Coordinates of C-alpha atoms and ligand atoms in Angstrom, one line a residue:
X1248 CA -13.4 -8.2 -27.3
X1249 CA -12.3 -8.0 -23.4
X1250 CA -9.8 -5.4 -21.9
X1251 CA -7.2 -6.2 -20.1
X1252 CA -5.7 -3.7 -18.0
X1253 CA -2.0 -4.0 -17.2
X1254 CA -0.3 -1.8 -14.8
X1255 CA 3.6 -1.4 -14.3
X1256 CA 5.2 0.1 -11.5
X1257 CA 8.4 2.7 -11.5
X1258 CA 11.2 0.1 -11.7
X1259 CA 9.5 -1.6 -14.6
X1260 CA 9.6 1.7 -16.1
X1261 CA 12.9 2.9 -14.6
X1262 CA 14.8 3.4 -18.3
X1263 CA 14.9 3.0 -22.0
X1264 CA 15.5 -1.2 -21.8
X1265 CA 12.7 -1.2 -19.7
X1266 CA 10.2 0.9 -21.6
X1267 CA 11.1 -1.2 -24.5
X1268 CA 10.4 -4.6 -22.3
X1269 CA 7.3 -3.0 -21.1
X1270 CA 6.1 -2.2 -25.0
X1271 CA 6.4 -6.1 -26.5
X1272 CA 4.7 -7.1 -23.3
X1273 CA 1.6 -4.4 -23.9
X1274 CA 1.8 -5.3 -27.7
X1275 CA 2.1 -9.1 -27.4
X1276 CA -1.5 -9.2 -24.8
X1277 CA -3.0 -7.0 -27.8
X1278 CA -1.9 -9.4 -30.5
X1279 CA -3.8 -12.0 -28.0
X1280 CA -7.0 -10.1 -28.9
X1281 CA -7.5 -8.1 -26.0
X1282 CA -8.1 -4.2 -25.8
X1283 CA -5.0 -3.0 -23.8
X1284 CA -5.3 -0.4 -21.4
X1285 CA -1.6 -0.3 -19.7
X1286 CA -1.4 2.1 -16.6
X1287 CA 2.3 3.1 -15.5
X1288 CA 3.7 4.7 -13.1
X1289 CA 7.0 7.3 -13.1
X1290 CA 10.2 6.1 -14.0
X1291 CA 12.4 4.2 -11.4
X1292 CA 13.0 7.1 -7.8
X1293 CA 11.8 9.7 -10.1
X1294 CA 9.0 10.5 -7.5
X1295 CA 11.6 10.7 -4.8
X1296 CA 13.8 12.5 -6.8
X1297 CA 11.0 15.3 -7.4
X1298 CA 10.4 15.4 -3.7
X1299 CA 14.1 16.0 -3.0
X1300 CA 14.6 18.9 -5.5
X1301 CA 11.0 20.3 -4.2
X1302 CA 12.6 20.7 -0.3
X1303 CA 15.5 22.3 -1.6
X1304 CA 13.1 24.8 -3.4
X1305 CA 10.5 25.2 -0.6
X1306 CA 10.5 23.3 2.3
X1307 CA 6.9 23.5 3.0
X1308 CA 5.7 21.4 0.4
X1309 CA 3.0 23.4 -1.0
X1310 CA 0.5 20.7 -1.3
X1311 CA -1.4 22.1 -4.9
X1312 CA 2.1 22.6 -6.4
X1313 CA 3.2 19.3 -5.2
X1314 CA 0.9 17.8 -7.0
X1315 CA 1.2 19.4 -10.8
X1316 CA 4.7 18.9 -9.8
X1317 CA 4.4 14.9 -9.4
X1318 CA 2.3 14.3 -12.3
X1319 CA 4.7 14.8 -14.3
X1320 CA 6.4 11.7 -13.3
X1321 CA 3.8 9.7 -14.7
X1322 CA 3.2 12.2 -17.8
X1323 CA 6.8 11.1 -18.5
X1324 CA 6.6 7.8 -18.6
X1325 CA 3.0 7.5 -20.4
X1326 CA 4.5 9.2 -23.1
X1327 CA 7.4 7.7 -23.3
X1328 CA 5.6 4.3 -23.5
X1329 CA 3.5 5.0 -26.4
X1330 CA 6.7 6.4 -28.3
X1331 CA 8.2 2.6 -28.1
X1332 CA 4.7 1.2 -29.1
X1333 CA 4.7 3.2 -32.5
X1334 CA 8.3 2.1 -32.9
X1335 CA 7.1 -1.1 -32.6
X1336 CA 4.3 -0.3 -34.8
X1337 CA 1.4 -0.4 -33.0
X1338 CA -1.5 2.1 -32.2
X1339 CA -1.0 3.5 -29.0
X1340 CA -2.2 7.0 -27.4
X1341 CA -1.3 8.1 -23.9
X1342 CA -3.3 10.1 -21.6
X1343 CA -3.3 11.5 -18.3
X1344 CA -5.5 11.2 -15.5
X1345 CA -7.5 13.9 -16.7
X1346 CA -7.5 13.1 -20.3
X1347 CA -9.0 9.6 -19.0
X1348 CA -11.6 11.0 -17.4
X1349 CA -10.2 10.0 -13.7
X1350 CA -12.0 12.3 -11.3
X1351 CA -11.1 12.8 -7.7
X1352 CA -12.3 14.5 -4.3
X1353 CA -9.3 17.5 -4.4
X1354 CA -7.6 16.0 -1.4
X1355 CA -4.2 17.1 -2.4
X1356 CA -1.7 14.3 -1.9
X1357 CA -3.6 11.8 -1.0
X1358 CA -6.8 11.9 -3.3
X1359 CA -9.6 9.4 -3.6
X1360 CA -11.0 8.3 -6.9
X1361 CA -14.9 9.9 -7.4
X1362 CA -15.4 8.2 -10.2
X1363 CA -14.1 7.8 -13.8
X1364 CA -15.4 8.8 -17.2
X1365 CA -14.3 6.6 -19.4
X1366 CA -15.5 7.7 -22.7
X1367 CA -12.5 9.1 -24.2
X1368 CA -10.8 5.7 -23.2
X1369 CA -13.8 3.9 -25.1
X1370 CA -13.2 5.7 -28.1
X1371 CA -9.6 5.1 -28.2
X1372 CA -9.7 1.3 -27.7
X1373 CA -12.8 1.1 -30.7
X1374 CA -10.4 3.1 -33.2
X1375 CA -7.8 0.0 -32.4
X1376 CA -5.3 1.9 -29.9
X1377 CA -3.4 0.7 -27.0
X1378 CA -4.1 3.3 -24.7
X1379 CA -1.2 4.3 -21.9
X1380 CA -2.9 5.9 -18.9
X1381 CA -0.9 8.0 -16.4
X1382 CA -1.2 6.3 -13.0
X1383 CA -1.2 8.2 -9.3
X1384 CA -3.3 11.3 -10.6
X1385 CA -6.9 12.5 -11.4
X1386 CA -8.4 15.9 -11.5
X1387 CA -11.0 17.5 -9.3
X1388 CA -14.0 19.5 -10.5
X1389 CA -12.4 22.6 -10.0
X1390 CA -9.9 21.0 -12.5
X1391 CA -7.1 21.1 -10.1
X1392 CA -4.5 18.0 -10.7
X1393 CA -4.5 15.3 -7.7
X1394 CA -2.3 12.9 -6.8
X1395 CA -3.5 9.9 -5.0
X1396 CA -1.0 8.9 -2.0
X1397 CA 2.5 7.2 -2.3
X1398 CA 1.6 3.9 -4.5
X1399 CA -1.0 5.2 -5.7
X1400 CA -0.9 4.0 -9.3
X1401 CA -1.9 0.2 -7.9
X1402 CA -5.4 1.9 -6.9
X1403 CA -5.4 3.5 -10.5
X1404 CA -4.9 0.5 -12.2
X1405 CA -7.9 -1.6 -10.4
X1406 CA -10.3 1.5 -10.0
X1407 CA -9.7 1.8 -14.3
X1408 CA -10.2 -2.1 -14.7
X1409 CA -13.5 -1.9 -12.6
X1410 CA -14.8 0.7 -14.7
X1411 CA -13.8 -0.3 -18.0
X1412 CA -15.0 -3.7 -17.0
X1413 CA -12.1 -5.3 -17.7
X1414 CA -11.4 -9.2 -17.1
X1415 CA -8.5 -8.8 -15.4
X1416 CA -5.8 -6.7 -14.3
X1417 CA -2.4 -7.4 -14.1
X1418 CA 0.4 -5.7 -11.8
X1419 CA 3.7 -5.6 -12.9
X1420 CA 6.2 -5.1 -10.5
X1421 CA 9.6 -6.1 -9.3
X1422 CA 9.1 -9.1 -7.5
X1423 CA 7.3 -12.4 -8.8
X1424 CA 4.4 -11.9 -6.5
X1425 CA 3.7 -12.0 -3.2
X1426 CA 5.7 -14.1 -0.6
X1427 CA 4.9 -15.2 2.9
X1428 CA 7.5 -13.1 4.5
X1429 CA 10.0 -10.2 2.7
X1430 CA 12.3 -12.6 0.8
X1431 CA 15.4 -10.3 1.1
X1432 CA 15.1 -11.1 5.1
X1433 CA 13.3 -15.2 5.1
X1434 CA 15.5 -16.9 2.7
X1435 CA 12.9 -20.0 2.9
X1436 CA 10.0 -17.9 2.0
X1437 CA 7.5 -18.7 -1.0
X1438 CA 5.5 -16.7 -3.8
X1439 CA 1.9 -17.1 -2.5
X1440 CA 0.0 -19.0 -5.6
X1441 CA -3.9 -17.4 -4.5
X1442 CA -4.5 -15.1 -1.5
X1443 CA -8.0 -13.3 -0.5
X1444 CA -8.7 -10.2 -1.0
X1445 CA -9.0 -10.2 3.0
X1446 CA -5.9 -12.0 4.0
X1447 CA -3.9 -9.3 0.8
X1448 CA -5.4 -6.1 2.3
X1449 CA -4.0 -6.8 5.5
X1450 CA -0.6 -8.0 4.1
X1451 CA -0.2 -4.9 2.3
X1452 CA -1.6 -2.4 5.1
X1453 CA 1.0 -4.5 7.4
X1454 CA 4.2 -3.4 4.9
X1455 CA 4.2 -5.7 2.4
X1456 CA 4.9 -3.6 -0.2
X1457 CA 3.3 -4.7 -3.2
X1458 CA -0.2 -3.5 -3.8
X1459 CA -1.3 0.2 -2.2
X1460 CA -3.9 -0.9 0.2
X1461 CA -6.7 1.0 -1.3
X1462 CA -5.7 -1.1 -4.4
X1463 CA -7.1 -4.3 -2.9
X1464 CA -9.9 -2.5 -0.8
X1465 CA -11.4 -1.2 -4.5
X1466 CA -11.0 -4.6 -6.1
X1467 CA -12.5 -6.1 -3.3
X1468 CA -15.4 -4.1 -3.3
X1469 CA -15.8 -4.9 -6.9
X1470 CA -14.6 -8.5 -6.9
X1471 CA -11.9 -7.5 -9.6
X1472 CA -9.3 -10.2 -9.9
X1473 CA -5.4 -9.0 -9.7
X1474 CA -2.8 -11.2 -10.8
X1475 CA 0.6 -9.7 -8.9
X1476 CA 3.8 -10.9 -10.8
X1477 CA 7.3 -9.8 -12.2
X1478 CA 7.5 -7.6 -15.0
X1479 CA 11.0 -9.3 -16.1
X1480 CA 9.7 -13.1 -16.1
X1481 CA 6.6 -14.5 -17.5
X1482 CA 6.3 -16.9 -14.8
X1483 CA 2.5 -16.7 -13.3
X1484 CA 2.8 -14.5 -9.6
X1485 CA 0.2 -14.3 -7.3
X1486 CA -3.7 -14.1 -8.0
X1487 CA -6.0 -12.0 -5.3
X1488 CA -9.2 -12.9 -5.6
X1489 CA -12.4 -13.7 -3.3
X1490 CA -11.5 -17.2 -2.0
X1491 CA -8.2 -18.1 -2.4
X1492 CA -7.9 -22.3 -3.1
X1493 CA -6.4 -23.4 -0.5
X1494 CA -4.3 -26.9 -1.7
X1495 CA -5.5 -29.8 0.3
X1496 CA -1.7 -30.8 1.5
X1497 CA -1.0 -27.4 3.0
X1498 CA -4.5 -26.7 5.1
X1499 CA -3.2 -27.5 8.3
X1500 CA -0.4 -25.0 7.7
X1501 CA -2.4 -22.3 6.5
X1502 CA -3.4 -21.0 9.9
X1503 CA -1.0 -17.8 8.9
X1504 CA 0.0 -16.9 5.2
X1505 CA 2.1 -14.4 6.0
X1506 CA 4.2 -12.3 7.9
X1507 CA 4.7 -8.7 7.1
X1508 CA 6.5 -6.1 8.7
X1509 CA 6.6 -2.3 8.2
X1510 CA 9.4 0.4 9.2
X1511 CA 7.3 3.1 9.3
X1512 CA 6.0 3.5 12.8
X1513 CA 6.1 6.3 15.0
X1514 CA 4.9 5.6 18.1
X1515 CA 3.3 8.6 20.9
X1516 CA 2.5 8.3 23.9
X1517 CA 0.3 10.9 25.8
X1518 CA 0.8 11.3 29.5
X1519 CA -1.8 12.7 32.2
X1520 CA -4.4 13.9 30.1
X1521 CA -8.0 14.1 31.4
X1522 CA -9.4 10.5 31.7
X1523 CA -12.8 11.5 30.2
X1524 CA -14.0 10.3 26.9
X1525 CA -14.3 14.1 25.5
X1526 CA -10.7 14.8 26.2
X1527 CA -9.6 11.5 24.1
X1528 CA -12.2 12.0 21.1
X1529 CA -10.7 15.9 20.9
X1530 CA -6.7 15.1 20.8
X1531 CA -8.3 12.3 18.1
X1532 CA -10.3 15.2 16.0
X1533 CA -7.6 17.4 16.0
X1534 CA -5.1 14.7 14.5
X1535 CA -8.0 13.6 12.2
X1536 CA -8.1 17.4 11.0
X1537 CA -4.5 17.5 10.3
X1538 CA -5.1 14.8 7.9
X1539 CA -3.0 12.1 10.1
X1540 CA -3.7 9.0 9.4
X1541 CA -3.7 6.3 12.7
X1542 CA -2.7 2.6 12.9
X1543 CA -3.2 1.6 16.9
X1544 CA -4.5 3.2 19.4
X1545 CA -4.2 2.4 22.9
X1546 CA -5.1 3.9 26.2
X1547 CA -5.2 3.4 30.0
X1548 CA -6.0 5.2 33.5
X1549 CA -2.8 5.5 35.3
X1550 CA -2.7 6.2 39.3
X1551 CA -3.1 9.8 39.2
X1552 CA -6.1 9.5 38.0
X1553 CA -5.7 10.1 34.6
X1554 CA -5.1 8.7 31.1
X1555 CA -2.2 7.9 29.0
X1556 CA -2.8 7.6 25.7
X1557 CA -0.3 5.7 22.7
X1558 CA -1.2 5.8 19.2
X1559 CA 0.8 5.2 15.9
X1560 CA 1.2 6.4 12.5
X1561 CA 3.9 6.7 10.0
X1562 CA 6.8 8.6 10.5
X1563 CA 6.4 11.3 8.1
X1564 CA 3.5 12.7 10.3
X1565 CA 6.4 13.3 13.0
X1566 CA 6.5 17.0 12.8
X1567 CA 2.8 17.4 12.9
X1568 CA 2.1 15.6 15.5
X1569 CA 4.6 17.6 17.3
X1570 CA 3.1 20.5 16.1
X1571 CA -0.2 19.8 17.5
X1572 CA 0.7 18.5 21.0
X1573 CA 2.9 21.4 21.7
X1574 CA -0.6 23.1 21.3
X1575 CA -2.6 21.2 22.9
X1576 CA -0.1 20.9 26.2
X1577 CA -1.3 23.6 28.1
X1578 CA -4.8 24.2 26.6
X1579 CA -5.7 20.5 27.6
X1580 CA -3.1 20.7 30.7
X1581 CA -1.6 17.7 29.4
X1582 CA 1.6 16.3 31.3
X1583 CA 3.8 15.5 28.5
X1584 CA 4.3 13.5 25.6
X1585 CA 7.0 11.3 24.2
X1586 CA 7.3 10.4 20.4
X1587 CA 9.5 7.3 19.4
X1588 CA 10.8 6.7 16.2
X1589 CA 13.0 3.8 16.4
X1590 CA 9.9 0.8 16.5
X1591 CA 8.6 -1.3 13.9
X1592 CA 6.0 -3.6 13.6
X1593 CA 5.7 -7.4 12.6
X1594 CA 2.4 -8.8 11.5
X1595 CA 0.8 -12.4 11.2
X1596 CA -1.8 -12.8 8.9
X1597 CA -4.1 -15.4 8.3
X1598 CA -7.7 -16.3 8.1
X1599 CA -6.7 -19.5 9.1
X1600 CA -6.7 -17.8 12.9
X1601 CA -10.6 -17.0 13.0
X1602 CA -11.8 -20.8 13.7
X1603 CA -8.4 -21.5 15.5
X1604 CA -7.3 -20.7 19.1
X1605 CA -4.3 -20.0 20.4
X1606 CA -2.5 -17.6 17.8
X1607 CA -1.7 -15.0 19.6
X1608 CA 0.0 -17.1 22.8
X1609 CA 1.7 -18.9 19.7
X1610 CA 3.1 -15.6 18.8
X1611 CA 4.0 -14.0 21.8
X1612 CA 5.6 -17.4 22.9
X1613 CA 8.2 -17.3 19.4
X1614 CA 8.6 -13.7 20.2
X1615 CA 9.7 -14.2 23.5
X1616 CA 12.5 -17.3 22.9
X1617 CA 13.6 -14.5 20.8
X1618 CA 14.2 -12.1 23.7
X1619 CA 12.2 -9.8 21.7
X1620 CA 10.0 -7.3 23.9
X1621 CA 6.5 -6.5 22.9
X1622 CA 5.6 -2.6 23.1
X1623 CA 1.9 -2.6 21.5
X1624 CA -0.1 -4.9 20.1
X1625 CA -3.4 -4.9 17.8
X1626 CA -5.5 -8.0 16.3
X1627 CA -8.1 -8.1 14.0
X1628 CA -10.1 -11.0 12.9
X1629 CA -6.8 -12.3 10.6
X1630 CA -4.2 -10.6 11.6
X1631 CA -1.9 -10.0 15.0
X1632 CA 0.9 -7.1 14.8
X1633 CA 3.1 -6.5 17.9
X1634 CA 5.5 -3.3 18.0
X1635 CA 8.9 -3.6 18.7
X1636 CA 12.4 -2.6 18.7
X1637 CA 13.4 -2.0 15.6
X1638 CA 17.0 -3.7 15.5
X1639 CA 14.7 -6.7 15.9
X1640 CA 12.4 -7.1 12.9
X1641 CA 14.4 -9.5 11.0
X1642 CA 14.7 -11.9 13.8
X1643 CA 11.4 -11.6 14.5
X1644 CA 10.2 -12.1 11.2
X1645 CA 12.4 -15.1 10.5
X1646 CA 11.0 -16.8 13.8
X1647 CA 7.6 -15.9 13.4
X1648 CA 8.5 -17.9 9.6
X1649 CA 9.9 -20.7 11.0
X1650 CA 7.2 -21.0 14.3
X1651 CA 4.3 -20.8 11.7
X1652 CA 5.5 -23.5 9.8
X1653 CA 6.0 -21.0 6.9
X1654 CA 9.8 -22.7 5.4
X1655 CA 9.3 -23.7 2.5
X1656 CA 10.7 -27.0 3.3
X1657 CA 7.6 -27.8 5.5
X1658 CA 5.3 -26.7 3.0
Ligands
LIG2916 N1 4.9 7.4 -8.7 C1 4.1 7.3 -7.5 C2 5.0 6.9 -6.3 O1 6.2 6.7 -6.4 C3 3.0 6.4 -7.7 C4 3.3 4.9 -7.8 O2 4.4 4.6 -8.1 O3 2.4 4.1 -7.8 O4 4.5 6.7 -5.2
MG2917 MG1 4.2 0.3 -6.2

């Protein structure tokens, strides 16, 4: 018999109807035959909402507590889960990340998966249970609950179908899969039928908020194929997988798939600092140490004879990174700094662009009939992001649609 793992995200969780919704959809793939393993994550904001009362309780965030503290999101809705598959009259057990033997490094709050012991799920599945498995959250070996970043139940979800061997897994989530541009912004845009695990990875690290990047990164590695689509239709949504088909009609269009764009920058810029490579790979240790996690990186020798250096991350890391430059200011005699929080970041992505020139010009050309300014910019092999002003995003974003020949009227 094959497993199937399902995993549903908060607002296919969020209350009672929903939990119900979520049971006859578990119960109807068992009835199919399969050996259900359904992953969840906590109901609706309740993360956010457990952050919230947290500040007002101690504004430091202390990182262990934070983390037995938002497990119990999850522990919620697991439970919860299996109640409405009993009513319904099925088998079903829940477990947390412990119980199912998810292990993980003890990096509070952002955790990585070690490795999972799935006996215990084994058993439960042979004695005929559908078993609910608490996403977002492992234990360490000194037994110690982790959580595994913001999203985190996505990475759950594959890193349990990998082990478990599972044919496929299935994400659940709001929308009907994933779209070449945010719908809410590009009226014209269109569910993505197959994408690469590639062309996903970087549509998700760019802000498309469907899959946690480390999601795709883990079924990539294992080739586990993800099927993205809405937890209120049964309409099929979006299948990763290792070559996505690309329809005959559409190849000449298919030089971008996507455009994504992301909020969450926080741009600094270093001024004066040393222009010696020891001076850059310090400041770069020291924000490594603190656990802050970099998107671009940029640097240049000015006139003075030294080096400014820009870099970005998200904009939670804001008072950290203030932190440590204050620090560093007079110990590196470092002229200043400047931290901006009002940028985002629009992203084309496309493997399309590796055999075809002239991608970049194309976008810097749509940006600029726009009027938009570009602050940074970062390629890799299928994928161009420029930084920008962040009043701008939705006119970049539908532009950069149109310009790529995204509408779905040209499809
Ligand atoms: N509940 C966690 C969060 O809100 C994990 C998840 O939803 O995947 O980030
Ligand atoms: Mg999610």
């Amino acid at each position: 018999m094959s497993i199937v793992v399902q995993k549903f995200g908060g607002s296919s969780v969020a209350d009672a109807g929903c939990i119900a919704r979520v049971a006859s959809r578990v119960a109807r793939m068992a009835e199919a035959g399969h050996q259900v393993v359904a992953v969840v994550s906590a109901m609706g904001d309740s993360t956010d909402d457990l952050i919230a009362l947290a500040r007002q309780i101690n504004p430091a965030l202390p990182q262990r507590e934070m983390d037995m503290l938002l497990a119990t999101g999850e522990q919620q809705s697991i439970a919860l889960l299996a109640m409405a598959l009993l009513h319904l009259g099925r088998r079903a057990v829940s477990l947390t990340g412990a119980q199912a033997g998810v292990c993980t490094d003890g990096l509070y709050s952002r955790a990585k998966i070690t490795h999972i012991d799935c006996r215990r799920i084994i058993k439960e599945l042979d004695t005929d249970n559908i078993v609910i498995v608490a996403g977002f959250q492992g234990i360490d070996e000194a037994g110690n609950i982790n959580t595994l970043g913001r999203g985190g139940s996505d990475t759950s979800a594959v890193a349990l179908a990998v082990a478990l061997e599972a044919e496929l897994c299935e994400i659940f989530t709001d929308v009907e899969g994933v779209y070449t541009a945010d719908p809410r912004i590009v009226k014209k845009a269109w569910k993505i039928p197959e994408i690469s695990y590639d062309e996903m990875l970087e549509m998700a690290a760019m802000g498309a908020q469907v899959l946690q990047p480390r999601s795709v990164e883990v079924a990539k590695q294992y080739n586990m194929p993800l099927h993205v689509r809405s937890s209120f239709k049964s309409s099929r949504g979006t299948i990763v997988k290792e070559v996505a088909k690309v329809p005959r009609e559409m190849e000449k269009e298919l030089l971008v798939c996507g455009i994504a764009h992301d909020l969450n920058i926080l741009k600094t810029t270093i001024f004066d600092a040393e222009d010696n490579s020891r001076d850059l790979a310090r400041i770069f240790l020291l924000l490594a140490a603190e656990n802050i996690n970099l998107d671009m990186i940029s640097r240049s020798s000015n006139r003075n004879g030294k080096q400014d250096i820009s870099f970005t991350t998200g904009r939670d890391d804001k008072q950290k990174v203030e932190k440590l430059l204050k620090n560093l200011m007079e110990e590196m005699g470092l002229g200043g700094f400047e931290i901006v929080d009002t940028l985002a970041k629009v992203s084309i992505v496309g493997a399309g662009m590796i055999t075809n020139p002239g991608v970049a010009a194309g976008m810097f050309q749509i940006l600029l009939e726009q009027g938009i300014d570009i602050d940074m910019i970062t390629t890799s092999e299928i994928k161009i992001s420029c930084v920008i002003d962040e009043t701008r995003v939705n006119d970049a974003v539908l532009a950069l649609h149109t310009g790529f020949n995204l509408d779905a009227e040209d499809k």
